[in-house]
Protein backbone atom coordinates (compact mmCIF):
# COMPACT_ATOMS: atom_id res chain seq x y z
CA UNK A 1 0.00 0.00 0.00
CA UNK A 2 2.87 2.35 0.80
CA UNK A 3 4.26 2.10 -2.73
CA UNK A 4 0.82 2.79 -4.25
CA UNK A 5 0.48 5.93 -2.17
CA UNK A 6 3.98 7.06 -3.05
CA UNK A 7 3.28 6.45 -6.74
CA UNK A 8 0.01 8.41 -6.55
CA UNK A 9 1.75 11.35 -4.84
CA UNK A 10 4.51 11.34 -7.47
CA UNK A 11 1.95 11.21 -10.25
CA UNK A 12 0.06 14.16 -8.76
CA UNK A 13 3.25 16.21 -8.36
CA UNK A 14 4.23 15.51 -11.96
CA UNK A 15 0.76 16.42 -13.20
CA UNK A 16 0.78 19.60 -11.11
CA UNK A 17 4.14 20.63 -12.56
CA UNK A 18 3.00 19.96 -16.12
CA UNK A 19 -0.25 21.90 -15.60
CA UNK A 20 1.49 24.95 -14.12
CA UNK A 21 4.11 25.02 -16.88
CA UNK A 22 1.35 24.63 -19.44
CA UNK A 23 -0.62 27.55 -17.99
CA UNK A 24 2.46 29.74 -17.94
CA UNK A 25 3.37 28.80 -21.50
CA UNK A 26 -0.02 28.79 -23.26
CA UNK A 27 -1.34 31.88 -21.50
CA UNK A 28 2.00 33.73 -21.62
CA UNK A 29 1.96 34.46 -17.90
CA UNK A 30 4.74 36.67 -16.62
CA UNK A 31 5.15 34.57 -13.50
CA UNK A 32 7.15 31.54 -12.40
CA UNK A 33 5.58 28.26 -11.31
CA UNK A 34 6.86 28.87 -7.76
CA UNK A 35 4.83 32.08 -7.61
CA UNK A 36 1.57 30.32 -8.45
CA UNK A 37 -0.56 29.34 -5.48
CA UNK A 38 -2.33 26.07 -6.37
CA UNK A 39 -5.53 27.32 -4.71
CA UNK A 40 -5.67 30.80 -6.27
CA UNK A 41 -8.85 31.24 -8.30
CA UNK A 42 -8.18 31.17 -12.04
CA UNK A 43 -10.90 33.72 -12.76
CA UNK A 44 -12.13 36.91 -11.08
CA UNK A 45 -9.87 38.34 -8.39
CA UNK A 46 -7.36 35.49 -8.71
CA UNK A 47 -5.37 35.17 -11.92
CA UNK A 48 -8.06 37.16 -13.74
CA UNK A 49 -8.48 34.73 -16.63
CA UNK A 50 -11.46 35.20 -18.94
CA UNK A 51 -13.63 32.95 -21.12
CA UNK A 52 -11.06 32.91 -23.94
CA UNK A 53 -8.46 31.76 -21.42
CA UNK A 54 -10.85 28.99 -20.32
CA UNK A 55 -11.00 27.70 -23.88
CA UNK A 56 -7.20 27.87 -24.15
CA UNK A 57 -6.85 25.96 -20.87
CA UNK A 58 -9.21 23.20 -21.99
CA UNK A 59 -7.57 22.83 -25.40
CA UNK A 60 -4.06 22.84 -23.97
CA UNK A 61 -4.90 20.27 -21.27
CA UNK A 62 -6.62 18.01 -23.79
CA UNK A 63 -3.62 18.20 -26.08
CA UNK A 64 -0.97 17.78 -23.38
CA UNK A 65 -2.65 14.92 -21.51
CA UNK A 66 -4.55 13.32 -24.41
CA UNK A 67 -7.89 13.52 -22.62
CA UNK A 68 -11.32 14.93 -23.43
CA UNK A 69 -12.55 17.68 -21.12
CA UNK A 70 -15.15 19.38 -23.31
CA UNK A 71 -17.74 16.62 -23.24
CA UNK A 72 -20.78 18.63 -22.24
CA UNK A 73 -20.19 18.17 -18.52
CA UNK A 74 -19.89 21.09 -16.16
CA UNK A 75 -16.58 22.92 -16.37
CA UNK A 76 -16.50 23.38 -12.60
CA UNK A 77 -12.96 22.04 -12.61
CA UNK A 78 -11.86 25.45 -13.96
CA UNK A 79 -11.59 26.92 -10.45
CA UNK A 80 -7.98 26.56 -9.34
CA UNK A 81 -4.78 24.85 -10.44
CA UNK A 82 -5.51 22.10 -7.90
CA UNK A 83 -8.96 21.54 -9.41
CA UNK A 84 -7.41 21.31 -12.89
CA UNK A 85 -4.89 18.75 -11.66
CA UNK A 86 -7.62 16.73 -9.92
CA UNK A 87 -9.72 16.68 -13.09
CA UNK A 88 -6.81 15.68 -15.33
CA UNK A 89 -5.93 12.83 -12.98
CA UNK A 90 -9.57 11.74 -12.75
CA UNK A 91 -9.97 11.72 -16.53
CA UNK A 92 -6.72 9.80 -17.03
CA UNK A 93 -7.87 7.22 -14.49
CA UNK A 94 -11.28 6.86 -16.15
CA UNK A 95 -9.66 6.38 -19.55
CA UNK A 96 -7.28 3.79 -18.10
CA UNK A 97 -10.21 1.92 -16.52
CA UNK A 98 -12.11 1.98 -19.81
CA UNK A 99 -9.17 0.44 -21.65
CA UNK A 100 -8.95 -2.44 -19.14
XYZ file of C-alpha atoms in Angstrom:
100
model
C 0.000 0.000 0.000
C 2.868 2.351 0.799
C 4.258 2.102 -2.733
C 0.823 2.789 -4.250
C 0.477 5.933 -2.174
C 3.980 7.060 -3.054
C 3.282 6.449 -6.743
C 0.011 8.407 -6.546
C 1.753 11.349 -4.838
C 4.508 11.345 -7.466
C 1.950 11.214 -10.247
C 0.057 14.164 -8.765
C 3.249 16.213 -8.360
C 4.233 15.511 -11.964
C 0.762 16.415 -13.201
C 0.776 19.599 -11.114
C 4.144 20.635 -12.559
C 2.995 19.960 -16.116
C -0.248 21.897 -15.601
C 1.491 24.949 -14.123
C 4.106 25.024 -16.876
C 1.354 24.626 -19.444
C -0.622 27.549 -17.993
C 2.464 29.743 -17.941
C 3.374 28.803 -21.504
C -0.016 28.795 -23.262
C -1.340 31.877 -21.497
C 2.001 33.729 -21.623
C 1.961 34.462 -17.901
C 4.744 36.671 -16.624
C 5.151 34.572 -13.498
C 7.149 31.542 -12.404
C 5.577 28.263 -11.310
C 6.861 28.865 -7.765
C 4.826 32.085 -7.612
C 1.572 30.318 -8.445
C -0.557 29.337 -5.480
C -2.330 26.074 -6.367
C -5.531 27.324 -4.711
C -5.668 30.799 -6.268
C -8.848 31.243 -8.304
C -8.184 31.168 -12.041
C -10.902 33.721 -12.764
C -12.131 36.907 -11.081
C -9.872 38.341 -8.389
C -7.358 35.494 -8.707
C -5.372 35.174 -11.917
C -8.064 37.161 -13.742
C -8.478 34.727 -16.632
C -11.460 35.200 -18.937
C -13.627 32.948 -21.124
C -11.060 32.912 -23.939
C -8.458 31.755 -21.417
C -10.846 28.989 -20.320
C -11.002 27.697 -23.883
C -7.198 27.874 -24.150
C -6.852 25.964 -20.872
C -9.211 23.197 -21.991
C -7.571 22.832 -25.399
C -4.064 22.835 -23.974
C -4.899 20.272 -21.269
C -6.617 18.008 -23.788
C -3.617 18.203 -26.083
C -0.973 17.780 -23.385
C -2.648 14.922 -21.511
C -4.555 13.323 -24.413
C -7.885 13.516 -22.615
C -11.319 14.925 -23.430
C -12.545 17.684 -21.123
C -15.147 19.375 -23.312
C -17.744 16.619 -23.238
C -20.778 18.633 -22.238
C -20.191 18.173 -18.517
C -19.885 21.088 -16.156
C -16.583 22.917 -16.375
C -16.505 23.382 -12.601
C -12.956 22.041 -12.609
C -11.861 25.450 -13.957
C -11.594 26.921 -10.454
C -7.981 26.559 -9.339
C -4.783 24.846 -10.442
C -5.514 22.104 -7.904
C -8.965 21.536 -9.412
C -7.409 21.312 -12.889
C -4.886 18.746 -11.662
C -7.622 16.735 -9.922
C -9.724 16.678 -13.093
C -6.807 15.676 -15.331
C -5.929 12.833 -12.978
C -9.569 11.740 -12.750
C -9.971 11.717 -16.532
C -6.720 9.804 -17.032
C -7.875 7.224 -14.488
C -11.278 6.865 -16.153
C -9.658 6.380 -19.553
C -7.283 3.790 -18.102
C -10.210 1.919 -16.521
C -12.113 1.979 -19.814
C -9.166 0.438 -21.646
C -8.946 -2.445 -19.141
